[in-house]
Amino acid sequence: MAEAEPQALTYIPEVILKKRKHKEESIALTRKTQLELGQNGGKKRRMDDIKRPEQFVREFRDKELDLIRMKQRTKRAKSALSIPNSKLLFVIRIHGKNDMHPKTRNILYKLRLTRIFHGVFLKATPGVLELLQKVEPYVTYGYPNLKNVSDLIYKKGYGKIDNKRVPLIDNNIIEQALGKHGIVCLEDIVHEVANAGPHFKEIISFLGSFSLNRPKEGLLGKKALYIDGGDTGNRENQINDLINKMN
């Protein structure tokens, strides 16, 4: 039998071989770097997540100090509460995280201010003003004008249906939820909120809180009162400037 002729080797240009070698070395180096970052970086992240004893002590002291200051604020005379110039308030949470006492957090949650830079419309009743006094270092508020009431509701407004946030893009949604109170469209909601009308409570419960943008300017990061050069407390009509920066 005749022997099979050996097949000729495929010729591969040297340029291609060099490119393959360079690519393989690059992939190997990338994998090595990823592995090292995964091991060392992971350990670093886990170490950062662990709270040191002094951090627990500092947070505990901050919370206790927050409670003491709250009690001091509530001892002010009733006359110390400023008489509002409007029946309507817009309240924005601007501070508060690990330094709050649980009682402070509960009041903020009661006001539906569960997150920083969330805002709510409230009626300026004595009870509401007392609550705001207790959480004064964490909120700022004032008297929104009609334009900002309308802009907030049209741009940021959501309805709550079956515990779900639903955008107000259809008046049928409003009529379904509030029609029994004679509220059938966005214009009705704006009118009722702006005038703190008889169905204000039902509308606010339906709307929920407003998620605002972090302002690039307008907040100094100080828990002092606005009238003392800080960020918190009653801004009266100046709240409209802050709303415009956050809307």
PDB file of C-alpha atoms in Angstrom:
ATOM      1  CA  MET A   1       0.000   0.000   0.000  1.00  0.00           C
ATOM      2  CA  ALA A   2       1.174   3.447  -0.821  1.00  0.00           C
ATOM      3  CA  GLU A   3       1.909   5.616   2.186  1.00  0.00           C
ATOM      4  CA  ALA A   4      -0.309   8.691   2.595  1.00  0.00           C
ATOM      5  CA  GLU A   5       1.466  11.875   1.803  1.00  0.00           C
ATOM      6  CA  PRO A   6       1.962  14.129   4.859  1.00  0.00           C
ATOM      7  CA  GLN A   7      -0.270  17.228   4.795  1.00  0.00           C
ATOM      8  CA  ALA A   8       1.485  20.517   4.530  1.00  0.00           C
ATOM      9  CA  LEU A   9       1.416  22.689   7.665  1.00  0.00           C
ATOM     10  CA  THR A  10      -0.796  25.763   7.484  1.00  0.00           C
ATOM     11  CA  TYR A  11       1.308  28.865   7.282  1.00  0.00           C
ATOM     12  CA  ILE A  12       0.391  31.543   9.835  1.00  0.00           C
ATOM     13  CA  PRO A  13       2.013  34.945   9.404  1.00  0.00           C
ATOM     14  CA  GLU A  14       4.262  36.105  12.231  1.00  0.00           C
ATOM     15  CA  VAL A  15       2.203  39.262  12.705  1.00  0.00           C
ATOM     16  CA  ILE A  16      -0.912  37.226  13.572  1.00  0.00           C
ATOM     17  CA  LEU A  17       1.058  35.001  15.991  1.00  0.00           C
ATOM     18  CA  LYS A  18       2.334  38.089  17.812  1.00  0.00           C
ATOM     19  CA  LYS A  19      -1.187  39.508  18.060  1.00  0.00           C
ATOM     20  CA  ARG A  20      -2.494  36.228  19.527  1.00  0.00           C
ATOM     21  CA  LYS A  21       0.295  36.124  22.102  1.00  0.00           C
ATOM     22  CA  HIS A  22      -0.319  39.743  23.075  1.00  0.00           C
ATOM     23  CA  LYS A  23      -4.078  39.100  23.445  1.00  0.00           C
ATOM     24  CA  GLU A  24      -3.545  35.994  25.598  1.00  0.00           C
ATOM     25  CA  GLU A  25      -1.109  37.856  27.843  1.00  0.00           C
ATOM     26  CA  SER A  26      -3.555  40.759  28.148  1.00  0.00           C
ATOM     27  CA  ILE A  27      -6.431  38.441  29.138  1.00  0.00           C
ATOM     28  CA  ALA A  28      -4.244  36.657  31.701  1.00  0.00           C
ATOM     29  CA  LEU A  29      -3.152  39.968  33.230  1.00  0.00           C
ATOM     30  CA  THR A  30      -6.751  41.206  33.390  1.00  0.00           C
ATOM     31  CA  ARG A  31      -7.908  38.018  35.136  1.00  0.00           C
ATOM     32  CA  LYS A  32      -5.054  38.233  37.610  1.00  0.00           C
ATOM     33  CA  THR A  33      -5.909  41.858  38.414  1.00  0.00           C
ATOM     34  CA  GLN A  34      -9.612  41.034  38.835  1.00  0.00           C
ATOM     35  CA  LEU A  35      -8.761  38.160  41.149  1.00  0.00           C
ATOM     36  CA  GLU A  36      -6.506  40.318  43.299  1.00  0.00           C
ATOM     37  CA  LEU A  37      -9.117  43.071  43.508  1.00  0.00           C
ATOM     38  CA  GLY A  38     -11.797  40.552  44.330  1.00  0.00           C
ATOM     39  CA  GLN A  39      -9.802  39.115  47.223  1.00  0.00           C
ATOM     40  CA  ASN A  40      -8.282  42.259  48.697  1.00  0.00           C
ATOM     41  CA  GLY A  41     -11.088  44.654  47.799  1.00  0.00           C
ATOM     42  CA  GLY A  42     -13.696  42.269  49.171  1.00  0.00           C
ATOM     43  CA  LYS A  43     -11.893  42.052  52.488  1.00  0.00           C
ATOM     44  CA  LYS A  44     -11.646  45.816  52.616  1.00  0.00           C
ATOM     45  CA  ARG A  45     -15.353  46.225  52.004  1.00  0.00           C
ATOM     46  CA  ARG A  46     -16.226  43.673  54.658  1.00  0.00           C
ATOM     47  CA  MET A  47     -13.965  45.424  57.168  1.00  0.00           C
ATOM     48  CA  ASP A  48     -15.583  48.773  56.372  1.00  0.00           C
ATOM     49  CA  ASP A  49     -19.027  47.292  57.011  1.00  0.00           C
ATOM     50  CA  ILE A  50     -18.074  46.292  60.553  1.00  0.00           C
ATOM     51  CA  LYS A  51     -18.878  48.989  63.084  1.00  0.00           C
ATOM     52  CA  ARG A  52     -16.277  49.684  65.731  1.00  0.00           C
ATOM     53  CA  PRO A  53     -17.330  49.926  69.417  1.00  0.00           C
ATOM     54  CA  GLU A  54     -16.627  53.667  69.519  1.00  0.00           C
ATOM     55  CA  GLN A  55     -18.994  54.144  66.558  1.00  0.00           C
ATOM     56  CA  PHE A  56     -21.812  52.446  68.485  1.00  0.00           C
ATOM     57  CA  VAL A  57     -21.079  54.660  71.490  1.00  0.00           C
ATOM     58  CA  ARG A  58     -21.060  57.817  69.349  1.00  0.00           C
ATOM     59  CA  GLU A  59     -24.357  56.923  67.665  1.00  0.00           C
ATOM     60  CA  PHE A  60     -25.960  56.124  71.052  1.00  0.00           C
ATOM     61  CA  ARG A  61     -24.841  59.468  72.482  1.00  0.00           C
ATOM     62  CA  ASP A  62     -26.104  61.330  69.415  1.00  0.00           C
ATOM     63  CA  LYS A  63     -29.517  59.699  69.747  1.00  0.00           C
ATOM     64  CA  GLU A  64     -29.761  60.438  73.475  1.00  0.00           C
ATOM     65  CA  LEU A  65     -28.688  64.038  72.858  1.00  0.00           C
ATOM     66  CA  ASP A  66     -31.333  64.298  70.143  1.00  0.00           C
ATOM     67  CA  LEU A  67     -34.004  63.154  72.640  1.00  0.00           C
ATOM     68  CA  ILE A  68     -32.827  65.666  75.277  1.00  0.00           C
ATOM     69  CA  ARG A  69     -32.955  68.521  72.780  1.00  0.00           C
ATOM     70  CA  MET A  70     -36.407  67.449  71.625  1.00  0.00           C
ATOM     71  CA  LYS A  71     -37.681  67.610  75.211  1.00  0.00           C
ATOM     72  CA  GLN A  72     -36.113  71.041  75.620  1.00  0.00           C
ATOM     73  CA  ARG A  73     -37.853  72.295  72.492  1.00  0.00           C
ATOM     74  CA  THR A  74     -41.232  70.992  73.653  1.00  0.00           C
ATOM     75  CA  LYS A  75     -40.857  72.922  76.924  1.00  0.00           C
ATOM     76  CA  ARG A  76     -41.104  76.194  75.053  1.00  0.00           C
ATOM     77  CA  ALA A  77     -44.232  78.179  75.773  1.00  0.00           C
ATOM     78  CA  LYS A  78     -47.129  77.680  73.395  1.00  0.00           C
ATOM     79  CA  SER A  79     -46.784  81.322  72.429  1.00  0.00           C
ATOM     80  CA  ALA A  80     -43.282  80.556  71.130  1.00  0.00           C
ATOM     81  CA  LEU A  81     -44.888  78.719  68.206  1.00  0.00           C
ATOM     82  CA  SER A  82     -45.082  81.199  65.360  1.00  0.00           C
ATOM     83  CA  ILE A  83     -48.607  81.881  64.173  1.00  0.00           C
ATOM     84  CA  PRO A  84     -48.729  80.746  60.531  1.00  0.00           C
ATOM     85  CA  ASN A  85     -49.593  83.245  57.831  1.00  0.00           C
ATOM     86  CA  SER A  86     -51.191  80.509  55.764  1.00  0.00           C
ATOM     87  CA  LYS A  87     -53.428  77.503  56.358  1.00  0.00           C
ATOM     88  CA  LEU A  88     -51.130  75.420  54.129  1.00  0.00           C
ATOM     89  CA  LEU A  89     -47.568  74.275  54.812  1.00  0.00           C
ATOM     90  CA  PHE A  90     -45.107  72.417  52.650  1.00  0.00           C
ATOM     91  CA  VAL A  91     -42.615  70.488  54.785  1.00  0.00           C
ATOM     92  CA  ILE A  92     -39.333  69.019  53.492  1.00  0.00           C
ATOM     93  CA  ARG A  93     -37.125  66.594  55.382  1.00  0.00           C
ATOM     94  CA  ILE A  94     -33.509  67.723  54.906  1.00  0.00           C
ATOM     95  CA  HIS A  95     -31.607  65.886  57.664  1.00  0.00           C
ATOM     96  CA  GLY A  96     -31.671  62.764  59.772  1.00  0.00           C
ATOM     97  CA  LYS A  97     -30.064  59.370  59.562  1.00  0.00           C
ATOM     98  CA  ASN A  98     -28.117  57.596  62.324  1.00  0.00           C
ATOM     99  CA  ASP A  99     -28.165  60.531  64.741  1.00  0.00           C
ATOM    100  CA  MET A 100     -31.928  60.431  65.355  1.00  0.00           C
ATOM    101  CA  HIS A 101     -33.612  59.023  68.431  1.00  0.00           C
ATOM    102  CA  PRO A 102     -36.360  56.474  67.606  1.00  0.00           C
ATOM    103  CA  LYS A 103     -38.996  58.930  68.893  1.00  0.00           C
ATOM    104  CA  THR A 104     -37.790  61.512  66.370  1.00  0.00           C
ATOM    105  CA  ARG A 105     -37.926  58.956  63.566  1.00  0.00           C
ATOM    106  CA  ASN A 106     -41.460  57.932  64.568  1.00  0.00           C
ATOM    107  CA  ILE A 107     -42.665  61.542  64.356  1.00  0.00           C
ATOM    108  CA  LEU A 108     -41.097  61.967  60.915  1.00  0.00           C
ATOM    109  CA  TYR A 109     -42.776  58.758  59.778  1.00  0.00           C
ATOM    110  CA  LYS A 110     -46.065  59.987  61.225  1.00  0.00           C
ATOM    111  CA  LEU A 111     -45.675  63.067  59.039  1.00  0.00           C
ATOM    112  CA  ARG A 112     -44.943  60.697  56.103  1.00  0.00           C
ATOM    113  CA  LEU A 113     -41.387  62.048  55.799  1.00  0.00           C
ATOM    114  CA  THR A 114     -39.706  58.660  55.560  1.00  0.00           C
ATOM    115  CA  ARG A 115     -36.744  59.814  53.459  1.00  0.00           C
ATOM    116  CA  ILE A 116     -34.472  62.809  53.124  1.00  0.00           C
ATOM    117  CA  PHE A 117     -35.624  65.287  50.443  1.00  0.00           C
ATOM    118  CA  HIS A 118     -39.203  64.071  50.607  1.00  0.00           C
ATOM    119  CA  GLY A 119     -41.882  66.712  51.044  1.00  0.00           C
ATOM    120  CA  VAL A 120     -45.526  66.776  52.131  1.00  0.00           C
ATOM    121  CA  PHE A 121     -48.398  69.241  52.277  1.00  0.00           C
ATOM    122  CA  LEU A 122     -49.799  69.738  55.776  1.00  0.00           C
ATOM    123  CA  LYS A 123     -52.480  71.877  57.334  1.00  0.00           C
ATOM    124  CA  ALA A 124     -51.037  74.473  59.714  1.00  0.00           C
ATOM    125  CA  THR A 125     -52.877  73.256  62.824  1.00  0.00           C
ATOM    126  CA  PRO A 126     -51.553  73.616  66.407  1.00  0.00           C
ATOM    127  CA  GLY A 127     -50.993  69.852  66.552  1.00  0.00           C
ATOM    128  CA  VAL A 128     -48.922  69.845  63.355  1.00  0.00           C
ATOM    129  CA  LEU A 129     -46.883  72.853  64.532  1.00  0.00           C
ATOM    130  CA  GLU A 130     -46.062  71.041  67.794  1.00  0.00           C
ATOM    131  CA  LEU A 131     -44.863  67.981  65.855  1.00  0.00           C
ATOM    132  CA  LEU A 132     -42.728  70.176  63.609  1.00  0.00           C
ATOM    133  CA  GLN A 133     -41.230  71.807  66.680  1.00  0.00           C
ATOM    134  CA  LYS A 134     -40.136  68.378  67.950  1.00  0.00           C
ATOM    135  CA  VAL A 135     -38.367  67.470  64.701  1.00  0.00           C
ATOM    136  CA  GLU A 136     -37.186  71.012  63.915  1.00  0.00           C
ATOM    137  CA  PRO A 137     -33.486  70.106  63.274  1.00  0.00           C
ATOM    138  CA  TYR A 138     -34.509  67.703  60.501  1.00  0.00           C
ATOM    139  CA  VAL A 139     -37.098  69.641  58.507  1.00  0.00           C
ATOM    140  CA  THR A 140     -37.714  72.981  56.875  1.00  0.00           C
ATOM    141  CA  TYR A 141     -41.107  74.314  55.899  1.00  0.00           C
ATOM    142  CA  GLY A 142     -43.081  77.335  54.804  1.00  0.00           C
ATOM    143  CA  TYR A 143     -46.044  78.614  52.837  1.00  0.00           C
ATOM    144  CA  PRO A 144     -46.131  77.365  49.233  1.00  0.00           C
ATOM    145  CA  ASN A 145     -47.654  79.613  46.581  1.00  0.00           C
ATOM    146  CA  LEU A 146     -50.290  78.432  44.122  1.00  0.00           C
ATOM    147  CA  LYS A 147     -47.761  77.968  41.304  1.00  0.00           C
ATOM    148  CA  ASN A 148     -45.609  75.593  43.352  1.00  0.00           C
ATOM    149  CA  VAL A 149     -48.630  73.678  44.637  1.00  0.00           C
ATOM    150  CA  SER A 150     -49.687  73.140  41.032  1.00  0.00           C
ATOM    151  CA  ASP A 151     -46.178  72.299  39.779  1.00  0.00           C
ATOM    152  CA  LEU A 152     -45.556  69.767  42.561  1.00  0.00           C
ATOM    153  CA  ILE A 153     -48.840  67.970  41.962  1.00  0.00           C
ATOM    154  CA  TYR A 154     -48.541  67.958  38.171  1.00  0.00           C
ATOM    155  CA  LYS A 155     -44.818  67.079  38.009  1.00  0.00           C
ATOM    156  CA  LYS A 156     -44.206  65.017  41.142  1.00  0.00           C
ATOM    157  CA  GLY A 157     -47.654  63.795  42.128  1.00  0.00           C
ATOM    158  CA  TYR A 158     -48.444  60.098  42.465  1.00  0.00           C
ATOM    159  CA  GLY A 159     -51.584  58.430  43.692  1.00  0.00           C
ATOM    160  CA  LYS A 160     -51.632  55.458  46.031  1.00  0.00           C
ATOM    161  CA  ILE A 161     -53.921  52.643  44.917  1.00  0.00           C
ATOM    162  CA  ASP A 162     -53.696  49.226  46.590  1.00  0.00           C
ATOM    163  CA  ASN A 163     -50.421  50.340  48.233  1.00  0.00           C
ATOM    164  CA  LYS A 164     -48.905  51.048  44.814  1.00  0.00           C
ATOM    165  CA  ARG A 165     -47.697  54.424  43.500  1.00  0.00           C
ATOM    166  CA  VAL A 166     -49.597  55.270  40.323  1.00  0.00           C
ATOM    167  CA  PRO A 167     -48.683  58.278  38.107  1.00  0.00           C
ATOM    168  CA  LEU A 168     -51.557  60.737  37.720  1.00  0.00           C
ATOM    169  CA  ILE A 169     -51.746  60.584  33.932  1.00  0.00           C
ATOM    170  CA  ASP A 170     -55.450  59.791  33.742  1.00  0.00           C
ATOM    171  CA  ASN A 171     -58.294  61.645  35.480  1.00  0.00           C
ATOM    172  CA  ASN A 172     -60.172  58.333  35.686  1.00  0.00           C
ATOM    173  CA  ILE A 173     -57.681  57.271  38.372  1.00  0.00           C
ATOM    174  CA  ILE A 174     -58.517  60.384  40.401  1.00  0.00           C
ATOM    175  CA  GLU A 175     -62.247  60.010  39.927  1.00  0.00           C
ATOM    176  CA  GLN A 176     -62.100  56.366  40.989  1.00  0.00           C
ATOM    177  CA  ALA A 177     -60.255  57.211  44.225  1.00  0.00           C
ATOM    178  CA  LEU A 178     -61.744  60.600  45.145  1.00  0.00           C
ATOM    179  CA  GLY A 179     -64.921  60.929  43.081  1.00  0.00           C
ATOM    180  CA  LYS A 180     -67.131  60.397  46.145  1.00  0.00           C
ATOM    181  CA  HIS A 181     -65.688  63.651  47.523  1.00  0.00           C
ATOM    182  CA  GLY A 182     -66.376  65.557  44.300  1.00  0.00           C
ATOM    183  CA  ILE A 183     -62.707  65.415  43.226  1.00  0.00           C
ATOM    184  CA  VAL A 184     -62.508  64.166  39.632  1.00  0.00           C
ATOM    185  CA  CYS A 185     -59.390  65.761  38.071  1.00  0.00           C
ATOM    186  CA  LEU A 186     -55.974  67.261  38.795  1.00  0.00           C
ATOM    187  CA  GLU A 187     -57.400  70.783  38.801  1.00  0.00           C
ATOM    188  CA  ASP A 188     -59.730  69.774  41.645  1.00  0.00           C
ATOM    189  CA  ILE A 189     -56.806  68.365  43.626  1.00  0.00           C
ATOM    190  CA  VAL A 190     -54.759  71.551  43.171  1.00  0.00           C
ATOM    191  CA  HIS A 191     -57.693  73.731  44.247  1.00  0.00           C
ATOM    192  CA  GLU A 192     -58.463  71.625  47.317  1.00  0.00           C
ATOM    193  CA  VAL A 193     -54.830  71.459  48.457  1.00  0.00           C
ATOM    194  CA  ALA A 194     -54.067  75.130  47.833  1.00  0.00           C
ATOM    195  CA  ASN A 195     -57.097  76.178  49.877  1.00  0.00           C
ATOM    196  CA  ALA A 196     -56.690  73.452  52.534  1.00  0.00           C
ATOM    197  CA  GLY A 197     -60.284  72.499  51.793  1.00  0.00           C
ATOM    198  CA  PRO A 198     -62.637  70.124  53.627  1.00  0.00           C
ATOM    199  CA  HIS A 199     -61.312  67.027  51.811  1.00  0.00           C
ATOM    200  CA  PHE A 200     -57.650  67.955  52.256  1.00  0.00           C
ATOM    201  CA  LYS A 201     -56.944  64.904  54.445  1.00  0.00           C
ATOM    202  CA  GLU A 202     -58.352  62.429  51.930  1.00  0.00           C
ATOM    203  CA  ILE A 203     -56.400  64.011  49.068  1.00  0.00           C
ATOM    204  CA  ILE A 204     -53.100  64.060  50.951  1.00  0.00           C
ATOM    205  CA  SER A 205     -53.513  60.422  51.954  1.00  0.00           C
ATOM    206  CA  PHE A 206     -54.106  59.581  48.297  1.00  0.00           C
ATOM    207  CA  LEU A 207     -51.122  61.606  47.043  1.00  0.00           C
ATOM    208  CA  GLY A 208     -48.502  60.481  49.550  1.00  0.00           C
ATOM    209  CA  SER A 209     -45.163  62.294  49.804  1.00  0.00           C
ATOM    210  CA  PHE A 210     -43.263  64.065  47.016  1.00  0.00           C
ATOM    211  CA  SER A 211     -39.768  62.896  46.079  1.00  0.00           C
ATOM    212  CA  LEU A 212     -37.648  65.989  45.439  1.00  0.00           C
ATOM    213  CA  ASN A 213     -34.235  66.499  43.890  1.00  0.00           C
ATOM    214  CA  ARG A 214     -31.205  67.331  46.012  1.00  0.00           C
ATOM    215  CA  PRO A 215     -30.596  71.060  45.509  1.00  0.00           C
ATOM    216  CA  LYS A 216     -27.226  72.163  44.147  1.00  0.00           C
ATOM    217  CA  GLU A 217     -27.498  75.277  46.289  1.00  0.00           C
ATOM    218  CA  GLY A 218     -29.816  76.632  48.937  1.00  0.00           C
ATOM    219  CA  LEU A 219     -28.843  74.317  51.814  1.00  0.00           C
ATOM    220  CA  LEU A 220     -25.809  74.900  54.023  1.00  0.00           C
ATOM    221  CA  GLY A 221     -25.826  71.597  55.919  1.00  0.00           C
ATOM    222  CA  LYS A 222     -26.533  73.375  59.226  1.00  0.00           C
ATOM    223  CA  LYS A 223     -29.191  72.257  61.695  1.00  0.00           C
ATOM    224  CA  ALA A 224     -29.573  75.805  63.018  1.00  0.00           C
ATOM    225  CA  LEU A 225     -32.833  77.610  62.350  1.00  0.00           C
ATOM    226  CA  TYR A 226     -33.253  79.391  59.037  1.00  0.00           C
ATOM    227  CA  ILE A 227     -33.771  82.720  60.812  1.00  0.00           C
ATOM    228  CA  ASP A 228     -30.405  82.180  62.543  1.00  0.00           C
ATOM    229  CA  GLY A 229     -28.531  81.485  59.311  1.00  0.00           C
ATOM    230  CA  GLY A 230     -29.152  77.715  59.173  1.00  0.00           C
ATOM    231  CA  ASP A 231     -31.377  75.445  57.093  1.00  0.00           C
ATOM    232  CA  THR A 232     -34.151  74.254  59.393  1.00  0.00           C
ATOM    233  CA  GLY A 233     -37.461  75.497  60.683  1.00  0.00           C
ATOM    234  CA  ASN A 234     -39.916  77.971  59.212  1.00  0.00           C
ATOM    235  CA  ARG A 235     -38.831  79.781  56.034  1.00  0.00           C
ATOM    236  CA  GLU A 236     -42.268  81.331  55.542  1.00  0.00           C
ATOM    237  CA  ASN A 237     -42.556  82.431  51.885  1.00  0.00           C
ATOM    238  CA  GLN A 238     -38.880  81.670  51.194  1.00  0.00           C
ATOM    239  CA  ILE A 239     -39.777  77.971  51.016  1.00  0.00           C
ATOM    240  CA  ASN A 240     -40.860  78.680  47.424  1.00  0.00           C
ATOM    241  CA  ASP A 241     -37.281  79.440  46.401  1.00  0.00           C
ATOM    242  CA  LEU A 242     -36.148  76.078  47.806  1.00  0.00           C
ATOM    243  CA  ILE A 243     -39.022  74.236  46.125  1.00  0.00           C
ATOM    244  CA  ASN A 244     -38.024  75.733  42.767  1.00  0.00           C
ATOM    245  CA  LYS A 245     -34.456  74.420  43.239  1.00  0.00           C
ATOM    246  CA  MET A 246     -35.680  70.918  44.159  1.00  0.00           C
ATOM    247  CA  ASN A 247     -38.587  70.479  41.747  1.00  0.00           C
TER     248      ASN A 247
END
